[in-house]
CSV table of C-alpha atoms and ligand atoms in Angstrom, one decimal:
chain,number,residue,atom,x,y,z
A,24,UNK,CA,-48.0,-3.7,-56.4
A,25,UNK,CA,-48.4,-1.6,-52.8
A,26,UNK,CA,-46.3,-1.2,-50.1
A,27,UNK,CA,-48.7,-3.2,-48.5
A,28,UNK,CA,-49.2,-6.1,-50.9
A,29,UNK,CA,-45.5,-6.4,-51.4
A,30,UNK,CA,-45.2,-6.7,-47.7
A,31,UNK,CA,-47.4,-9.2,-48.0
A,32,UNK,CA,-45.7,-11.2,-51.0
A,33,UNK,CA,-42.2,-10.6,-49.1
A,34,UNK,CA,-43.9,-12.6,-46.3
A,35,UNK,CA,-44.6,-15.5,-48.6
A,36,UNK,CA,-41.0,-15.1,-50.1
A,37,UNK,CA,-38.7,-15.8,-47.1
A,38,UNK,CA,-41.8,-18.5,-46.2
A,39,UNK,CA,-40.6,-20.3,-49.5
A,40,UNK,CA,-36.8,-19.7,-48.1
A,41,UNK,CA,-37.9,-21.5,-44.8
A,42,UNK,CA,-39.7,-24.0,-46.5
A,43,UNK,CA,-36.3,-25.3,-48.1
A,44,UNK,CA,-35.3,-25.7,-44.4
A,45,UNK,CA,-33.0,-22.9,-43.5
A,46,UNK,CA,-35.2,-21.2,-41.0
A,47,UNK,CA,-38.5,-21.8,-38.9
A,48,UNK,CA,-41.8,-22.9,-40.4
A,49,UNK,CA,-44.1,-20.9,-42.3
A,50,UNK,CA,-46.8,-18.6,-40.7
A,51,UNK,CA,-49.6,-17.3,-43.4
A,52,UNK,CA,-50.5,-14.0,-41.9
A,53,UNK,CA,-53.8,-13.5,-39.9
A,54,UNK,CA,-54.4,-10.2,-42.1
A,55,UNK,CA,-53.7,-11.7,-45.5
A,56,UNK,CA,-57.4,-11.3,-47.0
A,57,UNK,CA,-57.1,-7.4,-47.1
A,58,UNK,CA,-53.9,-7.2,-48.5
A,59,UNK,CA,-54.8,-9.9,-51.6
A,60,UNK,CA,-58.0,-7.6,-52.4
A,61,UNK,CA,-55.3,-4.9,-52.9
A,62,UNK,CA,-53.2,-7.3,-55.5
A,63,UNK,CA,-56.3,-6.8,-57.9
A,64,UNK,CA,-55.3,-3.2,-58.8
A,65,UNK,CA,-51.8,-3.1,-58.6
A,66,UNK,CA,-48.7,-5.0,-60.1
A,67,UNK,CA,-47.3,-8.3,-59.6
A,68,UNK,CA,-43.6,-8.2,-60.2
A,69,UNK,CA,-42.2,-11.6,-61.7
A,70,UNK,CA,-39.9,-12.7,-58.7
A,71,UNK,CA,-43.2,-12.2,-56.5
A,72,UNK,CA,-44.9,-14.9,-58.7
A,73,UNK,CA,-42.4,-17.2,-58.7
A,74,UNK,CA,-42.2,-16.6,-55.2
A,75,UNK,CA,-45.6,-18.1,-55.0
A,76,UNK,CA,-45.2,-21.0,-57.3
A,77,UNK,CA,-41.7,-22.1,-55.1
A,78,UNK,CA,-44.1,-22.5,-51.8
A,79,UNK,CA,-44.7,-25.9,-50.5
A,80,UNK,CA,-47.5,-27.5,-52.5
A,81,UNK,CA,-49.9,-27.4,-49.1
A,82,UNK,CA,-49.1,-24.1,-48.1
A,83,UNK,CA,-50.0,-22.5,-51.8
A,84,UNK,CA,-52.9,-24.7,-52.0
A,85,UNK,CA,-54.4,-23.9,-48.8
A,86,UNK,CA,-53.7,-19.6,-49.7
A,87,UNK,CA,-55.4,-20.8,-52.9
A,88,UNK,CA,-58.2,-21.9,-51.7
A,89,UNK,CA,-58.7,-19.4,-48.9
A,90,UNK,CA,-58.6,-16.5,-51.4
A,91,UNK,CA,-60.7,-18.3,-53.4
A,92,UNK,CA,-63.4,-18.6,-50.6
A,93,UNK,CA,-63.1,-15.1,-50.1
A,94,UNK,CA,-64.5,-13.6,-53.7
A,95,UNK,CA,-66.5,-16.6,-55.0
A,96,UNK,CA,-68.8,-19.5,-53.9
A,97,UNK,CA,-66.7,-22.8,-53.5
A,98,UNK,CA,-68.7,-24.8,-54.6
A,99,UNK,CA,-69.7,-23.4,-57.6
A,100,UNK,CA,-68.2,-23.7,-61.1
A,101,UNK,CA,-69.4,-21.4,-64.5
A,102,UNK,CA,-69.9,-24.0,-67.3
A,103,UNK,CA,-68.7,-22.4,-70.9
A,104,UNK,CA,-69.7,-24.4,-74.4
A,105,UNK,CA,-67.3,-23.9,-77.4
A,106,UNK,CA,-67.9,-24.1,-81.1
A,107,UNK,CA,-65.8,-23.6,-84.0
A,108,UNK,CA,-67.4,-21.2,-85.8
A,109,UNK,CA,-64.7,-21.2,-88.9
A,110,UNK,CA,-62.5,-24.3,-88.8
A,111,UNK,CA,-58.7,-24.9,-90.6
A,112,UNK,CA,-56.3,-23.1,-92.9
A,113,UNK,CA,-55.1,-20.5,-90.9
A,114,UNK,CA,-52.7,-18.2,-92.0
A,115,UNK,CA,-50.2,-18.0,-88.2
A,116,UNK,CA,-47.9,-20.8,-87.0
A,117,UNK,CA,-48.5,-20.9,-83.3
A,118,UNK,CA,-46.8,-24.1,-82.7
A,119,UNK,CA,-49.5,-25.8,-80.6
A,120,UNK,CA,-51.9,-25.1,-82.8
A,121,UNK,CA,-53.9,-28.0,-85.5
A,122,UNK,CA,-56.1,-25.3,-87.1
A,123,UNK,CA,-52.3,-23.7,-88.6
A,124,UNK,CA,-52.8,-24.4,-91.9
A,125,UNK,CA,-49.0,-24.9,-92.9
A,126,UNK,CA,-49.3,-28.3,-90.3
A,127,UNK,CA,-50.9,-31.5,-91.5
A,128,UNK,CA,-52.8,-32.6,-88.2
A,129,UNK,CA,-55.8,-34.1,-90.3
A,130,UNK,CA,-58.1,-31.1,-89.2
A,131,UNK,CA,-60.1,-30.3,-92.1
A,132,UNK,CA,-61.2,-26.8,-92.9
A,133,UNK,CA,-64.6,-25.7,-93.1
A,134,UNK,CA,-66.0,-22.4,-93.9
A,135,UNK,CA,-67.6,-20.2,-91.3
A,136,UNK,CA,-71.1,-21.9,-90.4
A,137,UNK,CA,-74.2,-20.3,-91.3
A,138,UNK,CA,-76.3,-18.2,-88.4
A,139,UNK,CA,-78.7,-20.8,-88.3
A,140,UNK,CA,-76.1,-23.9,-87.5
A,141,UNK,CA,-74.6,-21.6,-84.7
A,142,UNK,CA,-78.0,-20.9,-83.1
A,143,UNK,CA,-79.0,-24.9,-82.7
A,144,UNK,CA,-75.8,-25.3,-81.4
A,145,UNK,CA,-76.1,-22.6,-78.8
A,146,UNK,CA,-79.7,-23.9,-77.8
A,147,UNK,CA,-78.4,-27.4,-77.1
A,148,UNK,CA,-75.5,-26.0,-75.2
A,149,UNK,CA,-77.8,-23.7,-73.0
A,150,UNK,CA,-80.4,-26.7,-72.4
A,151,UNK,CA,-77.1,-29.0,-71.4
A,152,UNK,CA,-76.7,-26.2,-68.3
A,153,UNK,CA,-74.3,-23.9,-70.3
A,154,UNK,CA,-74.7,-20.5,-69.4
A,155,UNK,CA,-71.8,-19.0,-71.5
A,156,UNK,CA,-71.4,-20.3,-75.4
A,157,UNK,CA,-68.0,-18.8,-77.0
A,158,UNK,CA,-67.7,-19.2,-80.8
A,159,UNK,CA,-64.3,-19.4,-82.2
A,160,UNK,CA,-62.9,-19.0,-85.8
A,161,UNK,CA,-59.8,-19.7,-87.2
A,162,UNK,CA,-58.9,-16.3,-88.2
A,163,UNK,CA,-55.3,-14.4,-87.9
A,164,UNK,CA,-58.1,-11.6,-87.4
A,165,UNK,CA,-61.5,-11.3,-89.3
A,166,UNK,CA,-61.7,-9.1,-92.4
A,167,UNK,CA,-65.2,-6.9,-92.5
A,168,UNK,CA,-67.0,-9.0,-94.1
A,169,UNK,CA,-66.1,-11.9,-91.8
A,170,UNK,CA,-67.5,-9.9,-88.9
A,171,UNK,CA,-70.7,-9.0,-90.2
A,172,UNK,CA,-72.1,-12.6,-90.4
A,173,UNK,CA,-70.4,-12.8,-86.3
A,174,UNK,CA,-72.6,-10.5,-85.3
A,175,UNK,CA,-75.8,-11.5,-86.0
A,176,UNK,CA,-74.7,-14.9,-84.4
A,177,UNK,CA,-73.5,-12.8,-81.2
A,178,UNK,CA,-76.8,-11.4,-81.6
A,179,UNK,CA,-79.0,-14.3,-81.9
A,180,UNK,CA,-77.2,-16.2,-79.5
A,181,UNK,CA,-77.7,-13.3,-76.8
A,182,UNK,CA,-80.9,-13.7,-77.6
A,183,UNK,CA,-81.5,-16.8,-76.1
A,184,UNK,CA,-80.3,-15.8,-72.4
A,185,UNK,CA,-76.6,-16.7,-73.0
A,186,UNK,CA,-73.6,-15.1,-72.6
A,187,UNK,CA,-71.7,-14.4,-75.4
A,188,UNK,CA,-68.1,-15.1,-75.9
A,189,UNK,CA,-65.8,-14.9,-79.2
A,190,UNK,CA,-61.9,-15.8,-80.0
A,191,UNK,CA,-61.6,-14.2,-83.2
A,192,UNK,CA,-57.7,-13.2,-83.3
A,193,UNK,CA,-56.5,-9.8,-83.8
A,194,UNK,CA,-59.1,-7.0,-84.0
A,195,UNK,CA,-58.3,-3.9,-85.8
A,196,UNK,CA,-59.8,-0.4,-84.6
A,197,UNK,CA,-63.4,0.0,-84.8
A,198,UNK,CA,-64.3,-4.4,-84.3
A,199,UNK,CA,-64.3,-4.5,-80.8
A,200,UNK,CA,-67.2,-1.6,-80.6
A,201,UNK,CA,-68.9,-3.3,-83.5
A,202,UNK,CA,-68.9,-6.4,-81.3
A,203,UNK,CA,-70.0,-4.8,-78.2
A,204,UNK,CA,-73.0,-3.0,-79.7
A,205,UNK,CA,-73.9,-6.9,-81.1
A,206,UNK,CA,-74.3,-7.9,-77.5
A,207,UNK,CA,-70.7,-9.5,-76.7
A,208,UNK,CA,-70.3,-9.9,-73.2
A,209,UNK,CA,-66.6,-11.4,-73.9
A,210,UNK,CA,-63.5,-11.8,-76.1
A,211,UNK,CA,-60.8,-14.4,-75.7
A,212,UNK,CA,-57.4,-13.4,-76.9
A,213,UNK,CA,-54.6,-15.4,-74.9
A,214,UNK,CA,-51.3,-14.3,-74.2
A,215,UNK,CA,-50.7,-17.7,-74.5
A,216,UNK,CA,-46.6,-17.8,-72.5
A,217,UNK,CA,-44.5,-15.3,-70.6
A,218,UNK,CA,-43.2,-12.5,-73.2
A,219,UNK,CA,-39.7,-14.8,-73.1
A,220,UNK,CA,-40.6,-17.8,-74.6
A,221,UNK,CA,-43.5,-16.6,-76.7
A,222,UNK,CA,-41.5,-16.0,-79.7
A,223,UNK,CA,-40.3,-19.8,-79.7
A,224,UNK,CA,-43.8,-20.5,-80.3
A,225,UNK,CA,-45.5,-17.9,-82.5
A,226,UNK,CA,-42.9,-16.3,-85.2
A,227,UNK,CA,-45.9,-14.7,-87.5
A,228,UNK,CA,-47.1,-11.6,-84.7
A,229,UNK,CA,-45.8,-10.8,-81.6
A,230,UNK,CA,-47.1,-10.4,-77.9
A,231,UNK,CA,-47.0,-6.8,-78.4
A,232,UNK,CA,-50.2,-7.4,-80.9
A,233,UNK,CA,-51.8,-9.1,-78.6
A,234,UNK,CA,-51.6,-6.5,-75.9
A,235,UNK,CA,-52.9,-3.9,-78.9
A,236,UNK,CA,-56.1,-6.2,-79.1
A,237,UNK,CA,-56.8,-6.8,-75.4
A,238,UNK,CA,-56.5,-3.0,-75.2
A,239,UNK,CA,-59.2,-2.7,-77.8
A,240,UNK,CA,-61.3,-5.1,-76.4
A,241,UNK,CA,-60.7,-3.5,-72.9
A,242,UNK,CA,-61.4,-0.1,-74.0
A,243,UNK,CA,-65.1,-1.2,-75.8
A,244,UNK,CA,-66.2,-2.4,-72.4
A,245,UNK,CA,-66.1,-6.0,-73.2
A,246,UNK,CA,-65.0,-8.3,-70.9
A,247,UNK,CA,-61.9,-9.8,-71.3
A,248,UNK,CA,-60.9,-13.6,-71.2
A,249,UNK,CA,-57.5,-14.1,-71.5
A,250,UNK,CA,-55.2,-16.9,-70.4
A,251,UNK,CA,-52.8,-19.0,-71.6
A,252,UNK,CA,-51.0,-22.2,-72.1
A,253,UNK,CA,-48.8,-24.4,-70.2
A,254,UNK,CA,-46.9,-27.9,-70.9
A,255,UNK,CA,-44.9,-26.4,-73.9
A,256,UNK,CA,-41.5,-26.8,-72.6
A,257,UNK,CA,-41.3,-23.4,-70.8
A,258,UNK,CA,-39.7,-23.1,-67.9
A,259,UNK,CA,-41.5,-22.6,-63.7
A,260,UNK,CA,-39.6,-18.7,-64.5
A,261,UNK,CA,-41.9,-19.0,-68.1
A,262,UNK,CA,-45.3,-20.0,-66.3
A,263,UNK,CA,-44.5,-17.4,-63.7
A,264,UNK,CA,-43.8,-14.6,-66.6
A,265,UNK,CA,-47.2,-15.6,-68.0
A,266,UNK,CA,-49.0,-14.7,-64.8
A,267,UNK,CA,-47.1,-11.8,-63.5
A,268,UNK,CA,-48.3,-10.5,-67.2
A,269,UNK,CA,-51.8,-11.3,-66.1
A,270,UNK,CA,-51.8,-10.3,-62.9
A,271,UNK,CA,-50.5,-6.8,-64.1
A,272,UNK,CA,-53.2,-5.9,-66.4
A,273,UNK,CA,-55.4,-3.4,-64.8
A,274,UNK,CA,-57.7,-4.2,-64.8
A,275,UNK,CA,-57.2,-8.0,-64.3
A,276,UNK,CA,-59.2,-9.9,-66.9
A,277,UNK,CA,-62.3,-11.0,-65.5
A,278,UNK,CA,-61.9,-14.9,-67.0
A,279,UNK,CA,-58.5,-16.6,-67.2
A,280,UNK,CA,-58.4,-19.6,-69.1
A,281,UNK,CA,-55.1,-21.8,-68.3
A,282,UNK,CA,-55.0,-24.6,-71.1
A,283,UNK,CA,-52.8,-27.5,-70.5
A,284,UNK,CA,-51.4,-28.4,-73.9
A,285,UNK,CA,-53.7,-30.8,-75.8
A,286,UNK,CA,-50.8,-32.3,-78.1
A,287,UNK,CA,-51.9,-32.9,-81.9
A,288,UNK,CA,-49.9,-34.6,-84.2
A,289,UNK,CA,-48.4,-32.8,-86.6
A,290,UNK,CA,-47.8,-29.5,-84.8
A,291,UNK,CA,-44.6,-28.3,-84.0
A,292,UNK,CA,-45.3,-28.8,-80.2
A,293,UNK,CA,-46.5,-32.4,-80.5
A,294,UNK,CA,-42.9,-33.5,-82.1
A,295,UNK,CA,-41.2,-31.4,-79.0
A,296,UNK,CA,-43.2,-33.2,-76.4
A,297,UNK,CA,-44.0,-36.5,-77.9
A,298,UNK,CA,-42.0,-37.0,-80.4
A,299,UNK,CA,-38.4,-38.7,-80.5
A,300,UNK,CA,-36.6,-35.8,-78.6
A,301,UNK,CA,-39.7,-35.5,-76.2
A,302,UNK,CA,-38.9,-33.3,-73.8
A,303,UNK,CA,-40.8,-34.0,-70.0
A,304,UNK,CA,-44.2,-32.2,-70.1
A,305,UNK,CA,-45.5,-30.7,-66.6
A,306,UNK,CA,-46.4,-33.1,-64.3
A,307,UNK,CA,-49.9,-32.9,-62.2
A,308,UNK,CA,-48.9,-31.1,-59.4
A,309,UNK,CA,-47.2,-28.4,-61.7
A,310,UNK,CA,-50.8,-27.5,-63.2
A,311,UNK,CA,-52.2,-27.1,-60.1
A,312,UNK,CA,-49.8,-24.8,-58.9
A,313,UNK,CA,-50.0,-23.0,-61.7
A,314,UNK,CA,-53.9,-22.4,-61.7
A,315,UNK,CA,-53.6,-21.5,-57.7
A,316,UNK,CA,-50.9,-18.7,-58.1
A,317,UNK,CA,-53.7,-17.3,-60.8
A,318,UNK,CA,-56.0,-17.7,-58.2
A,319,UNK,CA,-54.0,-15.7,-55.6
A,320,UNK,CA,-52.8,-13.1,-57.8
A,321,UNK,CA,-56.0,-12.3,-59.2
A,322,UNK,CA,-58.5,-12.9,-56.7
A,323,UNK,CA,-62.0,-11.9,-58.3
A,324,UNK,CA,-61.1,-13.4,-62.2
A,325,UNK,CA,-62.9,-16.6,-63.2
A,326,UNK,CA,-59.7,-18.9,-63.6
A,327,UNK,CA,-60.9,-21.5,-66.1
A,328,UNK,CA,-59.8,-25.3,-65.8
A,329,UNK,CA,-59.8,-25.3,-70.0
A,330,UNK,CA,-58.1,-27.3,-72.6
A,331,UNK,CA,-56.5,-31.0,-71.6
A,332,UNK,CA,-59.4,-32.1,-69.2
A,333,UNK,CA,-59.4,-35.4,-71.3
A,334,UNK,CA,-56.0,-36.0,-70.2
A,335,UNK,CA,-56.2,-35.4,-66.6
A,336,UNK,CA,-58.1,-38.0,-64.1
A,337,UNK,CA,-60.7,-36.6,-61.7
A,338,UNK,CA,-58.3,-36.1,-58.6
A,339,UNK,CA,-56.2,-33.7,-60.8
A,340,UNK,CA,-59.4,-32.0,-62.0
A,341,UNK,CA,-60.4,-32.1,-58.4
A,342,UNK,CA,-57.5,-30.6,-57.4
A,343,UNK,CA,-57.6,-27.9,-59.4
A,344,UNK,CA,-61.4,-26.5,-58.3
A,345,UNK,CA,-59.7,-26.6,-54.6
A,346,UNK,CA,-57.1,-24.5,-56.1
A,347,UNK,CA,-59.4,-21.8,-57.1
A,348,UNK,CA,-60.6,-22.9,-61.0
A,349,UNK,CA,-64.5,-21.8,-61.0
A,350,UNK,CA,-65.0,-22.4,-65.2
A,351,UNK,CA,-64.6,-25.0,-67.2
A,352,UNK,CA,-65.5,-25.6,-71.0
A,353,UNK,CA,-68.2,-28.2,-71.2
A,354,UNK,CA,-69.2,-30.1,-74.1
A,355,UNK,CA,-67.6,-33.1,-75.8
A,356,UNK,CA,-66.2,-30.8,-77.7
A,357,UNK,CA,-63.3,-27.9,-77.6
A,358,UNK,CA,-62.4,-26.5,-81.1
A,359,UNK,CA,-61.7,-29.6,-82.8
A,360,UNK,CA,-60.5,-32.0,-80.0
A,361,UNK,CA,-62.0,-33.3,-77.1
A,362,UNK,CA,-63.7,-32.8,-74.4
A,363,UNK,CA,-64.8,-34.7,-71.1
A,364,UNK,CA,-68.3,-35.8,-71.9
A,365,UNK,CA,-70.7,-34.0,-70.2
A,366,UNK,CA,-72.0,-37.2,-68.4
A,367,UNK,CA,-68.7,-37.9,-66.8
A,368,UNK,CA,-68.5,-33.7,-66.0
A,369,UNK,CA,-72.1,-34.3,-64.4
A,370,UNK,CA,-70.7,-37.0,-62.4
A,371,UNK,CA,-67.3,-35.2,-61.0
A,372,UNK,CA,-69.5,-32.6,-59.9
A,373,UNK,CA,-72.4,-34.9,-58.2
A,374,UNK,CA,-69.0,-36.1,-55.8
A,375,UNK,CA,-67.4,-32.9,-55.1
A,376,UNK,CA,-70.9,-31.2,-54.4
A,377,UNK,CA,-70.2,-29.0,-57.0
A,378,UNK,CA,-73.4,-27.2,-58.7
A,379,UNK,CA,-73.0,-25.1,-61.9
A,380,UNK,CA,-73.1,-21.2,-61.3
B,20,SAM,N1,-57.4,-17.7,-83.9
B,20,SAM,C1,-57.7,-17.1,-82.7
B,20,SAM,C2,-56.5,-16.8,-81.8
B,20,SAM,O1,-55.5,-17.4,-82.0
B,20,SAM,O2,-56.7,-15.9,-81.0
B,20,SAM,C3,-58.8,-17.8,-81.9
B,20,SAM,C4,-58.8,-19.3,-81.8
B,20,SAM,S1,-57.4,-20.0,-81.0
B,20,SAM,C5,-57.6,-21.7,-81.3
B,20,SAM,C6,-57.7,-19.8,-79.2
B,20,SAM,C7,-56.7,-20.2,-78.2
B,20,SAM,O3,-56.8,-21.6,-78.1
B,20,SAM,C8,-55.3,-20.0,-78.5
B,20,SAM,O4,-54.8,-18.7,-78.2
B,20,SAM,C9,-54.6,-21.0,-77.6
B,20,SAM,O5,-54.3,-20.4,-76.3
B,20,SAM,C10,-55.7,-22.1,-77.4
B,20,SAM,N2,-55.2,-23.4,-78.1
B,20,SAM,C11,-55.1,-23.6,-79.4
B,20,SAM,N3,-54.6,-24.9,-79.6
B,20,SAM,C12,-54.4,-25.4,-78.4
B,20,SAM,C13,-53.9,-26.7,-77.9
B,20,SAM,N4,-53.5,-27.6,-78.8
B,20,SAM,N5,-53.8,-26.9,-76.6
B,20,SAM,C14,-54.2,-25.9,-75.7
B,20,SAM,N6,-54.7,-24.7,-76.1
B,20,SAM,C15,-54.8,-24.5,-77.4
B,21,DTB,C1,-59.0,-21.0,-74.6
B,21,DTB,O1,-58.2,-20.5,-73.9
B,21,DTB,N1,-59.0,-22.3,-74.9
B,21,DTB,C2,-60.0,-22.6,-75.9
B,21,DTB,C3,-60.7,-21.3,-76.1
B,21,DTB,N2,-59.9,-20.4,-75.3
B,21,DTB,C4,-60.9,-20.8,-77.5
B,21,DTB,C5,-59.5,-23.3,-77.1
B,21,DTB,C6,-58.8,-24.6,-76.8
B,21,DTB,C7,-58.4,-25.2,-78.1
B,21,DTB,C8,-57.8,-26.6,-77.9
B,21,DTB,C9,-57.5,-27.2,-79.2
B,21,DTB,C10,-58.6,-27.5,-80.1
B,21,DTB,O2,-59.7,-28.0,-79.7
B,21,DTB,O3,-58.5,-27.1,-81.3
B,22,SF4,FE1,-54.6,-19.6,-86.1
B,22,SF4,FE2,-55.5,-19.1,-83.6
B,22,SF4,FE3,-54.6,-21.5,-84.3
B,22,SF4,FE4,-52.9,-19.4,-84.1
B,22,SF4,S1,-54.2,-20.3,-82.4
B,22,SF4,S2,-52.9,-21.0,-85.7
B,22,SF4,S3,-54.1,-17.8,-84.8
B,22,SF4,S4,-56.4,-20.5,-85.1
């Protein structure tokens, strides 16, 4: 971060302290717009994001929002279609996870789908006002001849005016051009937590293999997407960690997914937030902060609204596109749980005014 951003941000930090009552009320600064432009470049130190997450819920919501308006249409929200390209039985034991295949959650695998299958799904998803399909698989990270058949589907599906997205897992040296010369606009590879609590949720790689990926990915000229999840038990420092690590890459990803946790029976996760011992899951307000200091802190990224829509009512939703979410994945259908239906989606955005980008 810059003299001039951390200025800024040390503005925001004794607003929090005033907020708590020890001094005057908070003044946002007249200049601000400039000096968030600069955040996009440079470094967000942890106690800067936490900073941001401690502000009164108005005050962060109305910076939000204002940033927002400043890099993107507010009333406009990109529309992304998933499909499970390559379902079940994978190797890793991320603890949220119902596609692990050392959990019984009742998914049931399925071999990667033939070209053709992809295709017609990629055609409905584009006539249902799609404009980015993103095929998923399984995979700890796809052998060769996994890939090959993946890129005739990034290439067909190109073909049809869509974007192209995959999540894939860990790509080895070499993938990410072969996936770029297929026509892949972008690759989702989450962070998924702040470096600190990541290991009490995935034990079989580490986050430093996920930086070696988005570095590949980053250096074949693909886009990145890459996000995370929250409602897992971590702590405010945890979701801060997780965004002062997005916020740091340079350059920022251009689409930041923030998943609320879709709890599956079976998985580790589910028994620690549901189960006997539950401990409390993030409330509303907590998800909304969380997607507008990813708003603030990195200004021009698409920050999607993605997993745990079916959980939240239409005021949470709501709240979160006046936060700064501009994406959401659309289609009754994530990976293998649900999905608002794409009537009801068509209806939240006929209230708000909102109109797909
Ligand atoms: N296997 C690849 C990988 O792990 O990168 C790609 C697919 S994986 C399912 C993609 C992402 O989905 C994960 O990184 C995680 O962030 C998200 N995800 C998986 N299960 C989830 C759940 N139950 N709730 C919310 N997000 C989830
Ligand atoms: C992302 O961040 N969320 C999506 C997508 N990238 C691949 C996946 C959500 C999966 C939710 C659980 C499931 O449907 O299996
Ligand atoms: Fe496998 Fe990806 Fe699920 Fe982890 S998140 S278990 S790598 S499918």
């Amino acid at each position: 971060m810059n003299s001039t951003t951390a200025a800024f941000v040390s503005t925001l930090t004794s607003a929090s302290t005033e907020a708590r009552g020890e001094t005057k009320a908070m003044a946002i600064p007249n200049s601000w717009k400039g000096k968030i432009d600069a955040a996009a470049t440079t470094a967000w130190p942890l106690d800067q994001v936490e900073a941001l997450f401690n502000l009164p819920f108005n005050d962060l919501i109305h910076q939000a929002q204002s940033v927002h308006r400043e890099h993107h249409d507010a009333n406009k929200v990109q529309l992304s279609t998933l499909l499970s390209i390559k379902t079940g039985g994978c190797s890793e034991d991320c603890g949220y996870c119902p596609q692990a295949a050392r959990y019984s959650t009742g998914v049931e695998n399925e071999a990667l789908m033939e070209v053709a299958d992809v295709v017609a799904a990629a055609k409905l998803a584009k006539q249902n006002g799609a404009s980015r399909f993103c095929m998923g698989a399984a995979w700890r990270g796809p052998k060769q001849r996994d890939l090959d058949p993946v890129l005739d589907m990034v290439r067909e599906v190109k073909a049809l005016g869509l974007e192209t997205c995959c999540t894939l897992g860990m790509l080895k040296d070499g993938q990410a051009e072969q996936l770029k010369s297929a026509g892949l606009d972008y690759y989702n590879h989450n962070l998924d937590t702040a470096p600190t609590f990541y290991g009490e949720i995935v034990t079989t790689r580490d986050y430093q293999d996920r930086l070696d990926t988005l570095d590949r990915v980053r250096g074949s000229g693909i886009n990145v997407c890459c996000g995370g999840i929250v409602g897992m038990g971590e702590s405010r420092q945890d979701r801060a960690g997780l965004i002062a690590q997005l916020a740091s890459m340079e350059p920022q990803p251009e689409s930041v997914p923030i998943n609320y946790l879709v709890q599956v029976e079976g998985t580790p996760l589910y028994e620690k937030m549901s189960g006997p011992d539950a401990i409390n899951a993030i409330d509303w307000t907590e998800f909304v902060r969380t997607i507008a200091v990813a708003r603030i802190t990195m200004p021009r990224s698409f920050v999607r609204l993605s997993a745990g829509r079916e959980t939240m009512n239409e005021a949470t939703q709501a709240m979160c596109f006046l936060a700064g979410a501009n994406s959401i994945f659309y289609g009754e259908k994530l990976l293998t749980t649900g999905n608002p239906d794409v009537s009801n989606d068509r209806a939240l955005f006929e209230k708000l005014g909102i109109t797909p980008l």
